[in-house]
Tab-separated table of C-alpha atoms in Angstrom:
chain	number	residue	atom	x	y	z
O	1	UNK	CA	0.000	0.000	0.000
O	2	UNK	CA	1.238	3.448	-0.401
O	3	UNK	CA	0.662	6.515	1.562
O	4	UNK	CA	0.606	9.538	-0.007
O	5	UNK	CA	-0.610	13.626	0.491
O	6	UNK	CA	-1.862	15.884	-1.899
O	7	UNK	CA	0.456	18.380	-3.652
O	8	UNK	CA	-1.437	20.667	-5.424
O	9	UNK	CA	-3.457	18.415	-7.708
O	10	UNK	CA	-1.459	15.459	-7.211
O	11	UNK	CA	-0.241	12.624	-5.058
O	12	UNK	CA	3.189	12.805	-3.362
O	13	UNK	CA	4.021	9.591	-1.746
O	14	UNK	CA	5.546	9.482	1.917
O	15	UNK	CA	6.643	6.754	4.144
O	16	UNK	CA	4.110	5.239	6.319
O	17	UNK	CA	3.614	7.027	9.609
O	18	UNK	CA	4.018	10.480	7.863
O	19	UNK	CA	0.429	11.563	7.723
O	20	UNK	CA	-0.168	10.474	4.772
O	21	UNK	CA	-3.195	8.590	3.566
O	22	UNK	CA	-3.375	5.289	1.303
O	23	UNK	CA	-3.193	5.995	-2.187
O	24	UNK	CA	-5.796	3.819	-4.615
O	25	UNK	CA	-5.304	4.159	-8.543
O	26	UNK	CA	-7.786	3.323	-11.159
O	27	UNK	CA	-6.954	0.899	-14.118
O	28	UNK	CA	-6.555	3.003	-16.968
O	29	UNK	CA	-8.921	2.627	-19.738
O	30	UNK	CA	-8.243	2.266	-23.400
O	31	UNK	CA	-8.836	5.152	-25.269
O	32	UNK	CA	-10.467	5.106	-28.950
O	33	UNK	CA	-8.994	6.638	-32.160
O	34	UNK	CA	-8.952	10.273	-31.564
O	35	UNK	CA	-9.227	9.968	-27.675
O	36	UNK	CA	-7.089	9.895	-24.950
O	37	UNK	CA	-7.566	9.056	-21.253
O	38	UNK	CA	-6.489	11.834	-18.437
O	39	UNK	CA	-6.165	11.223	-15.043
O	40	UNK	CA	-7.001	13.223	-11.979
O	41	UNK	CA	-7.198	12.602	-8.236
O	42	UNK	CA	-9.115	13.472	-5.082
O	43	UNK	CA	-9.114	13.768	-1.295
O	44	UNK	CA	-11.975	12.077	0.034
O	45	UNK	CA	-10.900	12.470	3.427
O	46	UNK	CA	-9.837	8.819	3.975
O	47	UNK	CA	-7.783	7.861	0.855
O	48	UNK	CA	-6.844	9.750	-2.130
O	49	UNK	CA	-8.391	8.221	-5.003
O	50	UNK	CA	-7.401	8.496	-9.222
O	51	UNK	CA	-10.500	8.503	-11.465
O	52	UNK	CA	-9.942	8.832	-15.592
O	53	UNK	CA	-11.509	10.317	-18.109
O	54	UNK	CA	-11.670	10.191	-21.816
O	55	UNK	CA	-11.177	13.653	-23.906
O	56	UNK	CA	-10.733	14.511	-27.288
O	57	UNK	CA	-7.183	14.899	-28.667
O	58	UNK	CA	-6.038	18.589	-29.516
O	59	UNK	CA	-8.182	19.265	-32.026
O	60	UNK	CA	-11.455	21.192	-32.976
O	61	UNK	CA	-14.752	20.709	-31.380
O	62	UNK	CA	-15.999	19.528	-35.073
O	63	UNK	CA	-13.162	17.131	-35.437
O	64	UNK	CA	-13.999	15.721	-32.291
O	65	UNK	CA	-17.446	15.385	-33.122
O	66	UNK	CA	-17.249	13.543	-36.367
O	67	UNK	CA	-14.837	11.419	-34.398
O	68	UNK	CA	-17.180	10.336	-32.069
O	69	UNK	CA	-20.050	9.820	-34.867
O	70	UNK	CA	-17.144	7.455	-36.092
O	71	UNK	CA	-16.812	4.942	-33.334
O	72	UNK	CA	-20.765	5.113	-32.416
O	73	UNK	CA	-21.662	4.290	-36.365
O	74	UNK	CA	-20.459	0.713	-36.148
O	75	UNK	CA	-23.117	0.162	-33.791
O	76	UNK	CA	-26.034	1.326	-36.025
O	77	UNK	CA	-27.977	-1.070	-37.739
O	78	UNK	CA	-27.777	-1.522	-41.513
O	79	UNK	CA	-30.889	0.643	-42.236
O	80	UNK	CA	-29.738	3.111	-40.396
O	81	UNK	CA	-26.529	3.223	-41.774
O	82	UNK	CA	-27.209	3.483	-45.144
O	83	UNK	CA	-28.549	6.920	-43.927
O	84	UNK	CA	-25.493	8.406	-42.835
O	85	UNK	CA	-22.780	6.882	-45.217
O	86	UNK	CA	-20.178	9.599	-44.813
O	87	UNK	CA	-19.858	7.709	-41.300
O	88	UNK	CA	-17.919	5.188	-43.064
O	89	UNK	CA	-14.639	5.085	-44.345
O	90	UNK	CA	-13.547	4.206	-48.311
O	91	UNK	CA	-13.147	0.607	-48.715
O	92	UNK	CA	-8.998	0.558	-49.403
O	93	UNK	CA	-6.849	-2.614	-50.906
O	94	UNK	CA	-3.979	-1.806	-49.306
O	95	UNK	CA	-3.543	-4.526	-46.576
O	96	UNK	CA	-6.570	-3.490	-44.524
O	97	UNK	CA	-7.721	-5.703	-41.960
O	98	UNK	CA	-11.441	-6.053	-41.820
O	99	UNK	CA	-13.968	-7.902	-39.446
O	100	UNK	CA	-16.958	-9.265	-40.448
O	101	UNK	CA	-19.704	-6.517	-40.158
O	102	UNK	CA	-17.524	-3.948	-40.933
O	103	UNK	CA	-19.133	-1.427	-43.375
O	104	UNK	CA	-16.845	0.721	-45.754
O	105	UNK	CA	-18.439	3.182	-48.463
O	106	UNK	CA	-17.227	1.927	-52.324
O	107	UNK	CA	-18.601	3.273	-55.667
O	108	UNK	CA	-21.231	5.598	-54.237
O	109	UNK	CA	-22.933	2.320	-51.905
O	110	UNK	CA	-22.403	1.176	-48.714
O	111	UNK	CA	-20.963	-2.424	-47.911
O	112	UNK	CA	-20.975	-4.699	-45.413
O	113	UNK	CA	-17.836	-7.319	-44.812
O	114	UNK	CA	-19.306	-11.107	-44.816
O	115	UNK	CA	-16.076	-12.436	-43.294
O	116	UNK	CA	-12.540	-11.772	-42.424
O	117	UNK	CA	-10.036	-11.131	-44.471
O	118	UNK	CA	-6.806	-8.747	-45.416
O	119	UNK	CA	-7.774	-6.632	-48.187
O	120	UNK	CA	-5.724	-6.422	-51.476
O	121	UNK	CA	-6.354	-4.569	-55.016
O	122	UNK	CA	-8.179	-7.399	-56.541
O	123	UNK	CA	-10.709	-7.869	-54.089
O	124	UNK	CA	-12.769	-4.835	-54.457
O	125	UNK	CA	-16.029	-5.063	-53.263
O	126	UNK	CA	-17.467	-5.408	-56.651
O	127	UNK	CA	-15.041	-7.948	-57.630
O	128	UNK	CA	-15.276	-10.930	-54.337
O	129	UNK	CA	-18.763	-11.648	-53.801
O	130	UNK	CA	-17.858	-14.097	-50.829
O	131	UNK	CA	-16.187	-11.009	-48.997
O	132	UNK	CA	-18.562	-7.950	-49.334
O	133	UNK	CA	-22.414	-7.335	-49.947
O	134	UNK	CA	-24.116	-3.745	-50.753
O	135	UNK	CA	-26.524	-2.594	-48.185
O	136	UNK	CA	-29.511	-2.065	-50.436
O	137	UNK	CA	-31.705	1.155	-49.743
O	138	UNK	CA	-35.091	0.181	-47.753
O	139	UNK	CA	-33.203	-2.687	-45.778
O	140	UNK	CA	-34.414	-1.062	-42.398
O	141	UNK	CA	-37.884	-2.595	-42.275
O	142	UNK	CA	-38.686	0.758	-40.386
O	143	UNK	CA	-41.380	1.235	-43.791
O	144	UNK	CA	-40.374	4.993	-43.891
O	145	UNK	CA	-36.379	4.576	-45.826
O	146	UNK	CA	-37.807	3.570	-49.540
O	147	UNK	CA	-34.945	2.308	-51.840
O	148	UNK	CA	-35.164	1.208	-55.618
O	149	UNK	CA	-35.500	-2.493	-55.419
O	150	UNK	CA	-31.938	-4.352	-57.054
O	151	UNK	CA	-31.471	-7.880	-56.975
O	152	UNK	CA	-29.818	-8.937	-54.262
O	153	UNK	CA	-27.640	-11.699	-53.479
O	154	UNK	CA	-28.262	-14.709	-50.720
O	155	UNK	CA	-25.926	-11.977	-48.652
O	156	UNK	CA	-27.775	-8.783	-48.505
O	157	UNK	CA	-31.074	-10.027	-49.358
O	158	UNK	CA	-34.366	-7.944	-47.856
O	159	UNK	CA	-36.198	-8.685	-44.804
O	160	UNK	CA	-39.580	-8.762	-43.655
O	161	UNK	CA	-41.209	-5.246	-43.541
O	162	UNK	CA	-38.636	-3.884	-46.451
O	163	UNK	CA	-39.885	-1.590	-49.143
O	164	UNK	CA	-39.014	-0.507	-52.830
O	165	UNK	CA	-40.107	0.982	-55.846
O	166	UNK	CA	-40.363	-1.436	-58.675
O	167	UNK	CA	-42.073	-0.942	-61.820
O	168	UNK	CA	-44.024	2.337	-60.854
O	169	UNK	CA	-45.432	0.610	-57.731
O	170	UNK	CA	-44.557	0.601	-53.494
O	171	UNK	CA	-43.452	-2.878	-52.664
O	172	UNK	CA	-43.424	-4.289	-48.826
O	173	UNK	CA	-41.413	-7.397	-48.553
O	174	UNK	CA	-44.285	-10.106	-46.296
O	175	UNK	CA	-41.359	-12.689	-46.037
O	176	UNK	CA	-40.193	-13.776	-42.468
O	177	UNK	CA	-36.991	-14.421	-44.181
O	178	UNK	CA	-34.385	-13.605	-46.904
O	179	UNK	CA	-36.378	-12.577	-49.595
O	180	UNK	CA	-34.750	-12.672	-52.941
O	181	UNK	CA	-37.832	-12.295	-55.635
O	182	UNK	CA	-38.490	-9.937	-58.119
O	183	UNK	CA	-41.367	-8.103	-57.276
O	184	UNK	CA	-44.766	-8.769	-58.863
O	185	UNK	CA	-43.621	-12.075	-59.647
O	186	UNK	CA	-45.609	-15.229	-59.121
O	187	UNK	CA	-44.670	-16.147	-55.208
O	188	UNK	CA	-42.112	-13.476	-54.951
O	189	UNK	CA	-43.549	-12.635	-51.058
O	190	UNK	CA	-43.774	-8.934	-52.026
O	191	UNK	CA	-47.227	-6.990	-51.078
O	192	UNK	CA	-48.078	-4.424	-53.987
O	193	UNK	CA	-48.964	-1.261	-51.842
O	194	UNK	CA	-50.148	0.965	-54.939
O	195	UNK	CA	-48.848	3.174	-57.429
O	196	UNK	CA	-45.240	5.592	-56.319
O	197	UNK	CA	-46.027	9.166	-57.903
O	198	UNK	CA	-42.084	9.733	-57.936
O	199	UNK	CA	-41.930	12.181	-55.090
O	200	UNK	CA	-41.288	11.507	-50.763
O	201	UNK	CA	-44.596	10.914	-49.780
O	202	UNK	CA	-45.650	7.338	-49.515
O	203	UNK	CA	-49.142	6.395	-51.460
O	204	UNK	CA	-52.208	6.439	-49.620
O	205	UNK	CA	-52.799	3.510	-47.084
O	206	UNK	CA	-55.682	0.824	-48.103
């Protein structure tokens, strides 16, 4: 145990038996990109204690905004982050490491890694199917983000409660599962919600 007394805002340690009073540090966290963690301490009248905090690196209040954005956007859902791409760095062949889930912006989409693996020129996300799949607008299932239905893969294909625009008409994917159909096609498990007039607003509810 050490003993120590406060010297202006820190500890200075003493023998024990020389008034001082035990000393009790914190574990220091890990700090995230942009980040770092700064200690402080406090008389509490039996023990002077350490406590840490995390603060932006020297740097604008803007920088450490978008920062923060940063590290919280890997926990947003894929229909969520297709609405805030910028989030997201460009995909890059040089030697990254990427983690399944990890989402990168390539081409003017968003995708989403399907496995591990250290990147390299040739395996752009258009080029290894087995690696990468596009987010597809209207993958949320909130029915208020409307994308133009594509043909997805068995990777990135839409959920129940997905919508598009296909053909001049709303689509609202009724599949408890990976739905993969065209819609308007025989058994394609898409519900035909009436005619899109090309603007924002959805069409009228039945």
């Amino acid at each position: 145990m050490l003993y120590g007394i406060m010297v202006g805002d820190r500890p200075a340690i003493v023998g024990e038996g020389e008034g001082g009073k035990p000393v009790v540090e914190a574990a220091k966290p890990e700090a995230p990109e942009g980040y770092e963690a700064v200690d402080s301490w406090a008389d509490n009248g039996t023990e002077l204690r350490q406590s840490w905090a995390l603060q932006p690196v020297e740097g604008s209040a803007a920088e450490a905004a978008v920062a923060l954005a940063k590290m919280q956007a890997a926990e947003l859902s894929d229909g969520d982050a297709v609405k805030v791409p910028a989030l997201y760095d460009e995909w890059s062949g040089d030697g990254v490491e990427y983690k399944k889930g990890d989402r990168r912006r390539f081409q003017g989409t968003l995708v989403k890694c399907l496995q591990d693996h250290t990147s390299q020129p040739d395996w752009a996300p258009n080029a290894a199917p087995s690696l990468w799949a596009v987010i597809l607008p209207g993958q949320d299932g909130s029915g208020v983000t409307v994308g133009i239905w594509e043909q997805p893969g068995p990777d990135n294909a839409y959920q129940l409660g997905d919508q598009v625009i296909h053909n001049g008409h709303l689509w609202e994917s009724d599949f408890d599962g990976d739905n993969v159909w065209e819609p308007g096609q025989v058994g394609s498990h898409w519900v035909d919600k009436g005619e899109w007039d090309g603007g924002t607003s959805l069409p009228a509810a039945e």
